mmCIF file of C-alpha atoms in Angstrom:
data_model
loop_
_atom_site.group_PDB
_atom_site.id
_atom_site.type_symbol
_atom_site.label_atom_id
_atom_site.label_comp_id
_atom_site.label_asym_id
_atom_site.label_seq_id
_atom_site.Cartn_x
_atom_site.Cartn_y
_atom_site.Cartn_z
ATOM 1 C CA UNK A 1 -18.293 -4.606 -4.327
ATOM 2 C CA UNK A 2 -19.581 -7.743 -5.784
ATOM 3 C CA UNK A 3 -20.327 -11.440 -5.040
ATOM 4 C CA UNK A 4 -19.285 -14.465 -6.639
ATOM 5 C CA UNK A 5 -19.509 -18.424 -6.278
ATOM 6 C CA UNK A 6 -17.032 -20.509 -8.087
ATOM 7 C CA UNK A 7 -17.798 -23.946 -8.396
ATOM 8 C CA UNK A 8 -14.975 -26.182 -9.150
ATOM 9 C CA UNK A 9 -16.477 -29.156 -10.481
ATOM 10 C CA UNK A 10 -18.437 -27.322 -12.909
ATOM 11 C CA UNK A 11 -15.510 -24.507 -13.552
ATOM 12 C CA UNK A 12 -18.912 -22.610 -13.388
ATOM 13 C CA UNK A 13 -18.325 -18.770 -11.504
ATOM 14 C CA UNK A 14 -21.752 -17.440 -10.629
ATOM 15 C CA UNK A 15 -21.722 -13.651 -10.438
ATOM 16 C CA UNK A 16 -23.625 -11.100 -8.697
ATOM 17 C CA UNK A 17 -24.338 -7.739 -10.650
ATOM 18 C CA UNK A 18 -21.828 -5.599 -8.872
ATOM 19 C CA UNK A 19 -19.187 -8.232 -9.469
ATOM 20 C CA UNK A 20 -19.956 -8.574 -13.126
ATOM 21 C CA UNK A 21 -19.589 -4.479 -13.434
ATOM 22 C CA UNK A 22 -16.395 -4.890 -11.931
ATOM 23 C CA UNK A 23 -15.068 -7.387 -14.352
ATOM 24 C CA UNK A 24 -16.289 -5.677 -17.295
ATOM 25 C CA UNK A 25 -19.091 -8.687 -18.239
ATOM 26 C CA UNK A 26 -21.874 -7.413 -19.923
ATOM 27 C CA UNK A 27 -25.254 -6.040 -17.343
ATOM 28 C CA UNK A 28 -27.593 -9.191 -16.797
ATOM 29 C CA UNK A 29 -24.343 -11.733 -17.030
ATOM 30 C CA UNK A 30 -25.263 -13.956 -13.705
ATOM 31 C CA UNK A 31 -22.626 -17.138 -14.409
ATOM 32 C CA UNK A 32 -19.337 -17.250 -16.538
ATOM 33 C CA UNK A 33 -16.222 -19.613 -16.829
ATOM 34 C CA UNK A 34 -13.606 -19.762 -14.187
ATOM 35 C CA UNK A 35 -11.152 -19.747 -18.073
ATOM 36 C CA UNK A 36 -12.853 -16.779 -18.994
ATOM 37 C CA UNK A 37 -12.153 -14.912 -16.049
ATOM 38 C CA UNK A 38 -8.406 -16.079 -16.254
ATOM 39 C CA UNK A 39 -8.200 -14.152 -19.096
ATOM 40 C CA UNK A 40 -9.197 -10.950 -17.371
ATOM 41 C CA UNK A 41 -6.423 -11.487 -15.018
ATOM 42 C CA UNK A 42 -3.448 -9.170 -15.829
ATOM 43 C CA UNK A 43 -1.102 -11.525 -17.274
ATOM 44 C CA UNK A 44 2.109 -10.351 -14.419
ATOM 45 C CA UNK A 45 -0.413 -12.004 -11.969
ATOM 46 C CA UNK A 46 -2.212 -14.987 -12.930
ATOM 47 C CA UNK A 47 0.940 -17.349 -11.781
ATOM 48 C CA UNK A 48 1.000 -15.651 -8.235
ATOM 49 C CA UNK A 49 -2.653 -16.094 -8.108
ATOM 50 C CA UNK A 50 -2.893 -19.502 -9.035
ATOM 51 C CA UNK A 51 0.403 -20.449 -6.349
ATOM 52 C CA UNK A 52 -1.610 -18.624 -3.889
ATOM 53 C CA UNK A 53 -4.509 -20.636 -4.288
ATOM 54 C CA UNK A 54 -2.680 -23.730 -4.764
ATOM 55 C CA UNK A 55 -0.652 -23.313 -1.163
ATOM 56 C CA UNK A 56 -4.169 -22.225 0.036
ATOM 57 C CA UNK A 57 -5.777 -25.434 -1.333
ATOM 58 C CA UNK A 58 -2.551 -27.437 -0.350
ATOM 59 C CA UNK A 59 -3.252 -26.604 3.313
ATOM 60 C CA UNK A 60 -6.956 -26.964 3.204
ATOM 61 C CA UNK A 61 -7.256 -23.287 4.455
ATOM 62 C CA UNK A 62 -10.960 -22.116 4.950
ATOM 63 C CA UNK A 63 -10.183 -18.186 3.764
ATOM 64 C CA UNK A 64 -8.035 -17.210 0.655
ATOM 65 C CA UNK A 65 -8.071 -13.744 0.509
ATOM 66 C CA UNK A 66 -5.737 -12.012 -2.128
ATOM 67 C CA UNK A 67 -5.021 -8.799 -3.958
ATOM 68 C CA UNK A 68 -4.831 -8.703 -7.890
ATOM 69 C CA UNK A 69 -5.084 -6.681 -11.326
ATOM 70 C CA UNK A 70 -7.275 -7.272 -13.788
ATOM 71 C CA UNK A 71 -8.001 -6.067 -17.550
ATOM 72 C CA UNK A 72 -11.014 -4.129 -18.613
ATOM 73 C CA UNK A 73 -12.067 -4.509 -22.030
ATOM 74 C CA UNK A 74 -10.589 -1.184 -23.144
ATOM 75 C CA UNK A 75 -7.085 -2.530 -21.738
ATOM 76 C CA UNK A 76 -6.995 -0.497 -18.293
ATOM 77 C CA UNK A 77 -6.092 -2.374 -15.462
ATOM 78 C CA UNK A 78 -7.914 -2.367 -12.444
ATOM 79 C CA UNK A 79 -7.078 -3.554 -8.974
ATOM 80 C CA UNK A 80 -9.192 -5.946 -6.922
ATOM 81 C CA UNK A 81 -9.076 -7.535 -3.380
ATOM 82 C CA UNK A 82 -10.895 -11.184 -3.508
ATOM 83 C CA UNK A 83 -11.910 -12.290 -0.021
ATOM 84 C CA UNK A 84 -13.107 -16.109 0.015
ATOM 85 C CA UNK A 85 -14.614 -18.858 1.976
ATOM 86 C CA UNK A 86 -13.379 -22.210 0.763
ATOM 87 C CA UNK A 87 -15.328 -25.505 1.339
ATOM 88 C CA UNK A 88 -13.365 -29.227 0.694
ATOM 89 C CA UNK A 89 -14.990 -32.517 0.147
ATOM 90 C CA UNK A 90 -14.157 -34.961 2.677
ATOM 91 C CA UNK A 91 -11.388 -35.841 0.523
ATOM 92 C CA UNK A 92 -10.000 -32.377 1.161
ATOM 93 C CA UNK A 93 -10.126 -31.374 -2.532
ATOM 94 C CA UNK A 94 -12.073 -27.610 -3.110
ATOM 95 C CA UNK A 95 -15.622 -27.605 -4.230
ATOM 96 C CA UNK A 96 -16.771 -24.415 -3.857
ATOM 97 C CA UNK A 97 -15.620 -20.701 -3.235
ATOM 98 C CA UNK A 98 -17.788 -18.242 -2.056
ATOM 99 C CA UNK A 99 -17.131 -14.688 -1.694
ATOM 100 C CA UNK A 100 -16.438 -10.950 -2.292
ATOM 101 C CA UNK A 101 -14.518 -8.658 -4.857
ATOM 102 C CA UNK A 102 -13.678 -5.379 -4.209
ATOM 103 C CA UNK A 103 -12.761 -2.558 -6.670
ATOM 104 C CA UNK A 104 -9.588 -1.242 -4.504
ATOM 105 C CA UNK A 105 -8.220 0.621 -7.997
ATOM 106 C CA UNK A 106 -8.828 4.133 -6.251
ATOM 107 C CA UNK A 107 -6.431 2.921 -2.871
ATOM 108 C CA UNK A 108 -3.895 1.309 -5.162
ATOM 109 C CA UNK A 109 -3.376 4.362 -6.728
ATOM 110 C CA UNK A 110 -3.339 6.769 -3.954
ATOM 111 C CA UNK A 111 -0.749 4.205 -2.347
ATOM 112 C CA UNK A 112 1.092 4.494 -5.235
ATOM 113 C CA UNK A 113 0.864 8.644 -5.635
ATOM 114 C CA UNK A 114 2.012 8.353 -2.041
ATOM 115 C CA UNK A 115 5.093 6.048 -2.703
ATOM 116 C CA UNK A 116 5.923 9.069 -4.959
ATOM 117 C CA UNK A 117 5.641 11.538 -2.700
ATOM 118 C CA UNK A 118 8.123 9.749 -0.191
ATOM 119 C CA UNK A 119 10.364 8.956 -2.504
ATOM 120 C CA UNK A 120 10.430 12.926 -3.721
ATOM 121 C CA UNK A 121 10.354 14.025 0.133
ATOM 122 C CA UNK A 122 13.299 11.418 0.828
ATOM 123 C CA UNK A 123 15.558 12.215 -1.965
ATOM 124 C CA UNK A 124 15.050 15.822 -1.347
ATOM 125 C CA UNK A 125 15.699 15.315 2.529
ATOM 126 C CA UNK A 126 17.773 12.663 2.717
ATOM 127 C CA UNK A 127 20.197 13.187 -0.459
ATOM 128 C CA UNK A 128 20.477 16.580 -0.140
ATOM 129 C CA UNK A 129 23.969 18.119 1.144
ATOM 130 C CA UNK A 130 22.479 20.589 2.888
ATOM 131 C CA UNK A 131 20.962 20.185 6.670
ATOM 132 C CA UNK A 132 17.704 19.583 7.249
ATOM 133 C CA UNK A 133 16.154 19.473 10.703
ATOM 134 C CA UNK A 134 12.526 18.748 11.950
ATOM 135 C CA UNK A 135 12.042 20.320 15.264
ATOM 136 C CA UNK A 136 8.482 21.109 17.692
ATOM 137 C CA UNK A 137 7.799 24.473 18.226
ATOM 138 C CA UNK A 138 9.725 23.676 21.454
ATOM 139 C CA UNK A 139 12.572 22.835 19.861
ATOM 140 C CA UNK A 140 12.767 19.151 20.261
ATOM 141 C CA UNK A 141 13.974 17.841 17.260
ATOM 142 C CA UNK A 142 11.934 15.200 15.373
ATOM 143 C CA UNK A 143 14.308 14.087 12.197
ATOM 144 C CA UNK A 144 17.368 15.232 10.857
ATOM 145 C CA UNK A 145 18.995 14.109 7.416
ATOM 146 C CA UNK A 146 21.788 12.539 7.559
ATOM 147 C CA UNK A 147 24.485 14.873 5.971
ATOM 148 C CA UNK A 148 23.141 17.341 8.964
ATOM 149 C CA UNK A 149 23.568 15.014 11.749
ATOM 150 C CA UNK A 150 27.055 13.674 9.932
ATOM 151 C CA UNK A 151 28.418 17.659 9.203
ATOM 152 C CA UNK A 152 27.518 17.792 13.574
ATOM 153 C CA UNK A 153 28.947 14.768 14.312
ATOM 154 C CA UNK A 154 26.247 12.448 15.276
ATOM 155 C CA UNK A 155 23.923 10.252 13.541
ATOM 156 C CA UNK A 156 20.554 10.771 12.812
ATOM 157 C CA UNK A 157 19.101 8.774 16.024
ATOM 158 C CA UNK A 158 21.527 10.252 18.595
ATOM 159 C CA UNK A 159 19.724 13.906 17.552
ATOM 160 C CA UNK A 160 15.875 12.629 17.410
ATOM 161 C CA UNK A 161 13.963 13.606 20.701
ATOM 162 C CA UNK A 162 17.413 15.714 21.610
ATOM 163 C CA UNK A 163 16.799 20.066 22.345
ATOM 164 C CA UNK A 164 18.211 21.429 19.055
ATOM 165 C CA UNK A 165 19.424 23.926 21.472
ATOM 166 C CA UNK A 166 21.882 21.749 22.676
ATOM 167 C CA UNK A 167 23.555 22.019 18.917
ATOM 168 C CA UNK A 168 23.490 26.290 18.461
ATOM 169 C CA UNK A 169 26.298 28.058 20.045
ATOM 170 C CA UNK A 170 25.377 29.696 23.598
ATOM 171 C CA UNK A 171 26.045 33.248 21.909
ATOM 172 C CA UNK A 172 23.320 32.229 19.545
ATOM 173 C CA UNK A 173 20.571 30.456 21.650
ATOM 174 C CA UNK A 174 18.420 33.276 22.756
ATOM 175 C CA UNK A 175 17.928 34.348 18.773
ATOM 176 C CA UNK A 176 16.957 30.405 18.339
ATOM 177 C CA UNK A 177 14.331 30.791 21.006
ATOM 178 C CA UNK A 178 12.828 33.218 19.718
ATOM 179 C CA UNK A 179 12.684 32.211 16.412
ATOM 180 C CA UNK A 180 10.995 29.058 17.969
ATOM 181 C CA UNK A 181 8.213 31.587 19.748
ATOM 182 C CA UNK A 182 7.855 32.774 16.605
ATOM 183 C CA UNK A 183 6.714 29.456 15.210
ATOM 184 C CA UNK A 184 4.468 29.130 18.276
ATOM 185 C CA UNK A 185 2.905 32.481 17.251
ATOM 186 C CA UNK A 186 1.960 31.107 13.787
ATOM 187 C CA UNK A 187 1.286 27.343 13.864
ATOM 188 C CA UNK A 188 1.888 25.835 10.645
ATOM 189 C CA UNK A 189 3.823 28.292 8.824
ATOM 190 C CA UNK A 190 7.139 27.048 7.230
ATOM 191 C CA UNK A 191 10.132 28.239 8.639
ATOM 192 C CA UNK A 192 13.677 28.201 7.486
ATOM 193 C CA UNK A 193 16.972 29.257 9.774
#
């Protein structure tokens, strides 16, 4: 975490040490340009950053918080989350910016290992011709794919908070339950029927 002022008469961008660390400025740097750290701003962002700011500006809003990448010296790109206090002239035109950057590099990338992950669970679960239920140990059932709801006749939501007993033939139910007990027995063990 770092702080920063950015004075926009001057273009001037005073910098506290953890905010210099975080944009890669060499240790002791206490003021840069507001151009200079343009350039650290991954290039996919700077226009959304800048609109941002404008609309921000535009409605004389007193916070402009945002979320961008920018570009270490060895070319790595790091996320940050800018939070802001803006002050106006009586005019209404900016003067200053005072606030807080945040490394959030770490998050960003366990959001986007995450996004992965769901995306590998759904096209396993949901693209898969085979059926897949979710059930408590009770039986109630807490998803089903869609090809197994569709190859029962329903759809997805008609199942969801539904007995999966309801679906096993009557011949068949007393094996189900105690396959269920079963799963009571050892909590957290995968089953498969």
């Amino acid at each position: 975490v770092g702080s920063f002022a950015v004075d926009y008469a001057t273009g001037r961008v005073q910098t506290s040490p953890g905010h210099a660390a975080i944009h890669g400025l060499a240790e002791g740097t206490e003021e840069f340009t507001r151009e200079e750290w343009r350039t650290r701003v991954h290039p996919d962002d700077l226009r959304r950053l800048d609109a941002l700011r404008n609309q921000a500006f535009a409605e004389r809003r007193s916070e402009h918080n945002t979320e961008y990448r920018i570009v270490d010296p060895d070319g790595k790109a790091r996320w940050i989350e800018s939070r802001g206090l803006v002050s106006y002239d009586g005019d209404g035109r900016p003067i200053r910016i005072v606030g807080v950057n945040i490394d959030i590099t770490e998050r960003k990338r366990a959001e986007a290992s995450l996004e992965q992950s769901e995306a590998r669970y759904r096209a396993l679960y949901d693209d898969n011709p085979s059926m897949y239920f979710t059930v408590t140990a009770s039986g109630t059932v807490l998803s089903v794919n869609e090809f197994g709801a569709r190859q029962l006749g329903y759809k997805p939501a008609e199942l969801v908070g539904q007995s999966v007993l309801q679906l096993i033939h009557e011949e068949d139910q007393e094996a189900a339950r105690r396959h269920l007990a079963s799963c009571i027995e050892h909590p957290g063990a995968v089953a498969a029927t």
